[in-house]
Amino acid sequence: QVQLVESGGGLVEAGGSLRLSCAASGRTFTLYPMGWFRQAPGKEREFVAAIAWSSGNKYYADSVRGRFTISRDDAKNTVDLQMNSLKAEDTAIYYCAASRVAPTSANHYSQDWLYSYWGQGTQVTVSS
């Protein structure tokens, strides 16, 4: 059993920054990955970023690479998403996700079916 709670969303001007945090409880993440997805109104959920819990390897969607940074804090059991140079198209509900299985391919990190646990989401709105 895992509970994920996102925080840090809000309104921000284009070009600004936000830092999202995902707090995990109910288990210890020492091997399995955690990631961020987002869903804009009328759009399908899409991958944003992920981090391997053991190695710390990071994976990003092309649309956010160079602007977003995913990180983790083992002591706090949190995963953060630092979002810089925000654009209007970044507006979405952002979801934290965690997996209880280890991916067998780097390509799996971007697949929503890898993740068994999901947070409630936090709204990010970027004004243009």
PDB file of N, CA and C in Angstrom, residues 45-106:
ATOM      1  N   ARG A  45      -3.334  11.692 -20.678  1.00  0.00           N
ATOM      2  CA  ARG A  45      -2.239  11.812 -19.738  1.00  0.00           C
ATOM      3  C   ARG A  45      -0.922  11.547 -20.450  1.00  0.00           C
ATOM      4  N   GLU A  46       0.083  12.353 -20.174  1.00  0.00           N
ATOM      5  CA  GLU A  46       1.359  12.204 -20.828  1.00  0.00           C
ATOM      6  C   GLU A  46       2.494  12.199 -19.820  1.00  0.00           C
ATOM      7  N   PHE A  47       3.536  11.529 -20.197  1.00  0.00           N
ATOM      8  CA  PHE A  47       4.715  11.416 -19.368  1.00  0.00           C
ATOM      9  C   PHE A  47       5.455  12.737 -19.300  1.00  0.00           C
ATOM     10  N   VAL A  48       5.982  13.044 -18.125  1.00  0.00           N
ATOM     11  CA  VAL A  48       6.775  14.252 -17.941  1.00  0.00           C
ATOM     12  C   VAL A  48       8.211  13.910 -17.572  1.00  0.00           C
ATOM     13  N   ALA A  49       8.382  13.178 -16.485  1.00  0.00           N
ATOM     14  CA  ALA A  49       9.721  12.853 -16.003  1.00  0.00           C
ATOM     15  C   ALA A  49       9.650  11.665 -15.068  1.00  0.00           C
ATOM     16  N   ALA A  50      10.763  10.985 -14.916  1.00  0.00           N
ATOM     17  CA  ALA A  50      10.846   9.860 -13.999  1.00  0.00           C
ATOM     18  C   ALA A  50      12.256   9.759 -13.452  1.00  0.00           C
ATOM     19  N   ILE A  51      12.369   9.094 -12.322  1.00  0.00           N
ATOM     20  CA  ILE A  51      13.667   8.881 -11.703  1.00  0.00           C
ATOM     21  C   ILE A  51      13.729   7.465 -11.159  1.00  0.00           C
ATOM     22  N   ALA A  52      14.810   6.782 -11.465  1.00  0.00           N
ATOM     23  CA  ALA A  52      15.043   5.458 -10.912  1.00  0.00           C
ATOM     24  C   ALA A  52      15.483   5.595  -9.468  1.00  0.00           C
ATOM     25  N   TRP A  53      14.856   4.861  -8.593  1.00  0.00           N
ATOM     26  CA  TRP A  53      15.101   5.059  -7.170  1.00  0.00           C
ATOM     27  C   TRP A  53      16.493   4.624  -6.736  1.00  0.00           C
ATOM     28  N   SER A  54      17.002   3.574  -7.339  1.00  0.00           N
ATOM     29  CA  SER A  54      18.300   3.062  -6.920  1.00  0.00           C
ATOM     30  C   SER A  54      19.460   3.798  -7.572  1.00  0.00           C
ATOM     31  N   SER A  55      19.398   3.965  -8.864  1.00  0.00           N
ATOM     32  CA  SER A  55      20.499   4.578  -9.593  1.00  0.00           C
ATOM     33  C   SER A  55      20.408   6.098  -9.649  1.00  0.00           C
ATOM     34  N   GLY A  56      19.205   6.622  -9.559  1.00  0.00           N
ATOM     35  CA  GLY A  56      19.006   8.047  -9.711  1.00  0.00           C
ATOM     36  C   GLY A  56      18.959   8.508 -11.153  1.00  0.00           C
ATOM     37  N   ASN A  57      19.008   7.583 -12.088  1.00  0.00           N
ATOM     38  CA  ASN A  57      18.897   7.950 -13.494  1.00  0.00           C
ATOM     39  C   ASN A  57      17.588   8.672 -13.743  1.00  0.00           C
ATOM     40  N   LYS A  58      17.660   9.680 -14.584  1.00  0.00           N
ATOM     41  CA  LYS A  58      16.509  10.528 -14.842  1.00  0.00           C
ATOM     42  C   LYS A  58      16.082  10.441 -16.296  1.00  0.00           C
ATOM     43  N   TYR A  59      14.794  10.564 -16.496  1.00  0.00           N
ATOM     44  CA  TYR A  59      14.216  10.470 -17.823  1.00  0.00           C
ATOM     45  C   TYR A  59      13.211  11.595 -17.995  1.00  0.00           C
ATOM     46  N   TYR A  60      13.228  12.205 -19.159  1.00  0.00           N
ATOM     47  CA  TYR A  60      12.373  13.355 -19.413  1.00  0.00           C
ATOM     48  C   TYR A  60      11.678  13.243 -20.752  1.00  0.00           C
ATOM     49  N   ALA A  61      10.478  13.777 -20.793  1.00  0.00           N
ATOM     50  CA  ALA A  61       9.821  13.958 -22.068  1.00  0.00           C
ATOM     51  C   ALA A  61      10.555  15.032 -22.857  1.00  0.00           C
ATOM     52  N   ASP A  62      10.550  14.904 -24.162  1.00  0.00           N
ATOM     53  CA  ASP A  62      11.238  15.879 -25.000  1.00  0.00           C
ATOM     54  C   ASP A  62      10.725  17.295 -24.763  1.00  0.00           C
ATOM     55  N   SER A  63       9.456  17.415 -24.463  1.00  0.00           N
ATOM     56  CA  SER A  63       8.845  18.719 -24.312  1.00  0.00           C
ATOM     57  C   SER A  63       9.313  19.479 -23.077  1.00  0.00           C
ATOM     58  N   VAL A  64       9.891  18.768 -22.111  1.00  0.00           N
ATOM     59  CA  VAL A  64      10.304  19.421 -20.874  1.00  0.00           C
ATOM     60  C   VAL A  64      11.796  19.323 -20.618  1.00  0.00           C
ATOM     61  N   ARG A  65      12.491  18.539 -21.399  1.00  0.00           N
ATOM     62  CA  ARG A  65      13.920  18.370 -21.190  1.00  0.00           C
ATOM     63  C   ARG A  65      14.644  19.711 -21.285  1.00  0.00           C
ATOM     64  N   GLY A  66      15.491  19.973 -20.308  1.00  0.00           N
ATOM     65  CA  GLY A  66      16.201  21.229 -20.250  1.00  0.00           C
ATOM     66  C   GLY A  66      15.497  22.288 -19.443  1.00  0.00           C
ATOM     67  N   ARG A  67      14.211  22.094 -19.171  1.00  0.00           N
ATOM     68  CA  ARG A  67      13.442  23.043 -18.382  1.00  0.00           C
ATOM     69  C   ARG A  67      13.032  22.479 -17.036  1.00  0.00           C
ATOM     70  N   PHE A  68      12.738  21.191 -16.995  1.00  0.00           N
ATOM     71  CA  PHE A  68      12.295  20.542 -15.772  1.00  0.00           C
ATOM     72  C   PHE A  68      13.406  19.666 -15.226  1.00  0.00           C
ATOM     73  N   THR A  69      13.441  19.539 -13.916  1.00  0.00           N
ATOM     74  CA  THR A  69      14.399  18.672 -13.261  1.00  0.00           C
ATOM     75  C   THR A  69      13.696  17.859 -12.192  1.00  0.00           C
ATOM     76  N   ILE A  70      13.838  16.558 -12.263  1.00  0.00           N
ATOM     77  CA  ILE A  70      13.275  15.684 -11.255  1.00  0.00           C
ATOM     78  C   ILE A  70      14.359  15.314 -10.258  1.00  0.00           C
ATOM     79  N   SER A  71      13.994  15.235  -9.005  1.00  0.00           N
ATOM     80  CA  SER A  71      14.945  14.878  -7.963  1.00  0.00           C
ATOM     81  C   SER A  71      14.221  14.132  -6.854  1.00  0.00           C
ATOM     82  N   ARG A  72      14.990  13.547  -5.974  1.00  0.00           N
ATOM     83  CA  ARG A  72      14.405  12.791  -4.881  1.00  0.00           C
ATOM     84  C   ARG A  72      15.123  13.099  -3.580  1.00  0.00           C
ATOM     85  N   ASP A  73      14.414  12.861  -2.500  1.00  0.00           N
ATOM     86  CA  ASP A  73      14.973  13.000  -1.165  1.00  0.00           C
ATOM     87  C   ASP A  73      14.613  11.727  -0.416  1.00  0.00           C
ATOM     88  N   ASP A  74      15.595  10.851  -0.263  1.00  0.00           N
ATOM     89  CA  ASP A  74      15.329   9.554   0.360  1.00  0.00           C
ATOM     90  C   ASP A  74      14.864   9.696   1.805  1.00  0.00           C
ATOM     91  N   ALA A  75      15.452  10.636   2.528  1.00  0.00           N
ATOM     92  CA  ALA A  75      15.108  10.811   3.933  1.00  0.00           C
ATOM     93  C   ALA A  75      13.654  11.211   4.109  1.00  0.00           C
ATOM     94  N   LYS A  76      13.156  12.011   3.209  1.00  0.00           N
ATOM     95  CA  LYS A  76      11.783  12.494   3.299  1.00  0.00           C
ATOM     96  C   LYS A  76      10.801  11.667   2.492  1.00  0.00           C
ATOM     97  N   ASN A  77      11.319  10.732   1.711  1.00  0.00           N
ATOM     98  CA  ASN A  77      10.468   9.957   0.807  1.00  0.00           C
ATOM     99  C   ASN A  77       9.659  10.872  -0.106  1.00  0.00           C
ATOM    100  N   THR A  78      10.361  11.796  -0.704  1.00  0.00           N
ATOM    101  CA  THR A  78       9.708  12.719  -1.608  1.00  0.00           C
ATOM    102  C   THR A  78      10.414  12.744  -2.953  1.00  0.00           C
ATOM    103  N   VAL A  79       9.668  13.072  -3.959  1.00  0.00           N
ATOM    104  CA  VAL A  79      10.193  13.306  -5.291  1.00  0.00           C
ATOM    105  C   VAL A  79       9.694  14.668  -5.740  1.00  0.00           C
ATOM    106  N   ASP A  80      10.616  15.496  -6.169  1.00  0.00           N
ATOM    107  CA  ASP A  80      10.278  16.843  -6.571  1.00  0.00           C
ATOM    108  C   ASP A  80      10.420  17.018  -8.073  1.00  0.00           C
ATOM    109  N   LEU A  81       9.705  17.980  -8.576  1.00  0.00           N
ATOM    110  CA  LEU A  81       9.820  18.359  -9.976  1.00  0.00           C
ATOM    111  C   LEU A  81       9.993  19.864 -10.034  1.00  0.00           C
ATOM    112  N   GLN A  82      11.207  20.288 -10.321  1.00  0.00           N
ATOM    113  CA  GLN A  82      11.490  21.702 -10.494  1.00  0.00           C
ATOM    114  C   GLN A  82      11.175  22.082 -11.928  1.00  0.00           C
ATOM    115  N   MET A  83      10.275  23.018 -12.099  1.00  0.00           N
ATOM    116  CA  MET A  83       9.827  23.422 -13.414  1.00  0.00           C
ATOM    117  C   MET A  83      10.235  24.865 -13.654  1.00  0.00           C
ATOM    118  N   ASN A  84      11.087  25.065 -14.623  1.00  0.00           N
ATOM    119  CA  ASN A  84      11.554  26.390 -14.988  1.00  0.00           C
ATOM    120  C   ASN A  84      11.105  26.738 -16.400  1.00  0.00           C
ATOM    121  N   SER A  85      11.169  28.016 -16.697  1.00  0.00           N
ATOM    122  CA  SER A  85      10.799  28.502 -18.029  1.00  0.00           C
ATOM    123  C   SER A  85       9.453  27.955 -18.466  1.00  0.00           C
ATOM    124  N   LEU A  86       8.495  28.063 -17.590  1.00  0.00           N
ATOM    125  CA  LEU A  86       7.186  27.485 -17.846  1.00  0.00           C
ATOM    126  C   LEU A  86       6.497  28.159 -19.021  1.00  0.00           C
ATOM    127  N   LYS A  87       5.771  27.352 -19.758  1.00  0.00           N
ATOM    128  CA  LYS A  87       5.024  27.802 -20.914  1.00  0.00           C
ATOM    129  C   LYS A  87       3.543  27.536 -20.698  1.00  0.00           C
ATOM    130  N   ALA A  88       2.730  28.214 -21.462  1.00  0.00           N
ATOM    131  CA  ALA A  88       1.292  28.020 -21.350  1.00  0.00           C
ATOM    132  C   ALA A  88       0.903  26.570 -21.589  1.00  0.00           C
ATOM    133  N   GLU A  89       1.610  25.906 -22.478  1.00  0.00           N
ATOM    134  CA  GLU A  89       1.297  24.521 -22.781  1.00  0.00           C
ATOM    135  C   GLU A  89       1.666  23.557 -21.665  1.00  0.00           C
ATOM    136  N   ASP A  90       2.330  24.054 -20.631  1.00  0.00           N
ATOM    137  CA  ASP A  90       2.606  23.232 -19.463  1.00  0.00           C
ATOM    138  C   ASP A  90       1.409  23.166 -18.522  1.00  0.00           C
ATOM    139  N   THR A  91       0.394  23.952 -18.789  1.00  0.00           N
ATOM    140  CA  THR A  91      -0.798  23.955 -17.952  1.00  0.00           C
ATOM    141  C   THR A  91      -1.448  22.579 -17.969  1.00  0.00           C
ATOM    142  N   ALA A  92      -1.616  22.013 -16.797  1.00  0.00           N
ATOM    143  CA  ALA A  92      -2.171  20.669 -16.683  1.00  0.00           C
ATOM    144  C   ALA A  92      -2.293  20.310 -15.214  1.00  0.00           C
ATOM    145  N   ILE A  93      -2.962  19.212 -14.962  1.00  0.00           N
ATOM    146  CA  ILE A  93      -2.903  18.601 -13.653  1.00  0.00           C
ATOM    147  C   ILE A  93      -1.710  17.666 -13.654  1.00  0.00           C
ATOM    148  N   TYR A  94      -0.861  17.823 -12.677  1.00  0.00           N
ATOM    149  CA  TYR A  94       0.344  17.018 -12.589  1.00  0.00           C
ATOM    150  C   TYR A  94       0.164  15.929 -11.549  1.00  0.00           C
ATOM    151  N   TYR A  95       0.474  14.715 -11.948  1.00  0.00           N
ATOM    152  CA  TYR A  95       0.302  13.554 -11.095  1.00  0.00           C
ATOM    153  C   TYR A  95       1.638  12.912 -10.780  1.00  0.00           C
ATOM    154  N   CYS A  96       1.806  12.573  -9.549  1.00  0.00           N
ATOM    155  CA  CYS A  96       2.937  11.773  -9.123  1.00  0.00           C
ATOM    156  C   CYS A  96       2.566  10.306  -9.223  1.00  0.00           C
ATOM    157  N   ALA A  97       3.502   9.485  -9.637  1.00  0.00           N
ATOM    158  CA  ALA A  97       3.257   8.061  -9.783  1.00  0.00           C
ATOM    159  C   ALA A  97       4.451   7.266  -9.283  1.00  0.00           C
ATOM    160  N   ALA A  98       4.167   6.065  -8.810  1.00  0.00           N
ATOM    161  CA  ALA A  98       5.213   5.186  -8.315  1.00  0.00           C
ATOM    162  C   ALA A  98       4.963   3.771  -8.777  1.00  0.00           C
ATOM    163  N   SER A  99       6.046   3.047  -8.985  1.00  0.00           N
ATOM    164  CA  SER A  99       5.977   1.668  -9.431  1.00  0.00           C
ATOM    165  C   SER A  99       6.526   0.738  -8.369  1.00  0.00           C
ATOM    166  N   ARG A 100       5.962  -0.452  -8.300  1.00  0.00           N
ATOM    167  CA  ARG A 100       6.470  -1.473  -7.389  1.00  0.00           C
ATOM    168  C   ARG A 100       7.222  -2.568  -8.128  1.00  0.00           C
ATOM    169  N   VAL A 101       7.463  -2.343  -9.398  1.00  0.00           N
ATOM    170  CA  VAL A 101       8.265  -3.267 -10.186  1.00  0.00           C
ATOM    171  C   VAL A 101       9.405  -2.496 -10.831  1.00  0.00           C
ATOM    172  N   ALA A 102      10.490  -3.199 -11.068  1.00  0.00           N
ATOM    173  CA  ALA A 102      11.644  -2.595 -11.688  1.00  0.00           C
ATOM    174  C   ALA A 102      11.525  -2.703 -13.197  1.00  0.00           C
ATOM    175  N   PRO A 103      11.663  -1.608 -13.902  1.00  0.00           N
ATOM    176  CA  PRO A 103      11.604  -1.665 -15.359  1.00  0.00           C
ATOM    177  C   PRO A 103      12.719  -2.531 -15.926  1.00  0.00           C
ATOM    178  N   THR A 104      12.430  -3.176 -17.023  1.00  0.00           N
ATOM    179  CA  THR A 104      13.431  -3.977 -17.705  1.00  0.00           C
ATOM    180  C   THR A 104      14.021  -3.241 -18.895  1.00  0.00           C
ATOM    181  N   SER A 105      13.490  -2.065 -19.174  1.00  0.00           N
ATOM    182  CA  SER A 105      13.981  -1.248 -20.265  1.00  0.00           C
ATOM    183  C   SER A 105      13.832   0.214 -19.893  1.00  0.00           C
ATOM    184  N   ALA A 106      14.757   1.031 -20.357  1.00  0.00           N
ATOM    185  CA  ALA A 106      14.668   2.464 -20.106  1.00  0.00           C
ATOM    186  C   ALA A 106      13.406   3.064 -20.698  1.00  0.00           C
TER     187      ALA A 106
END
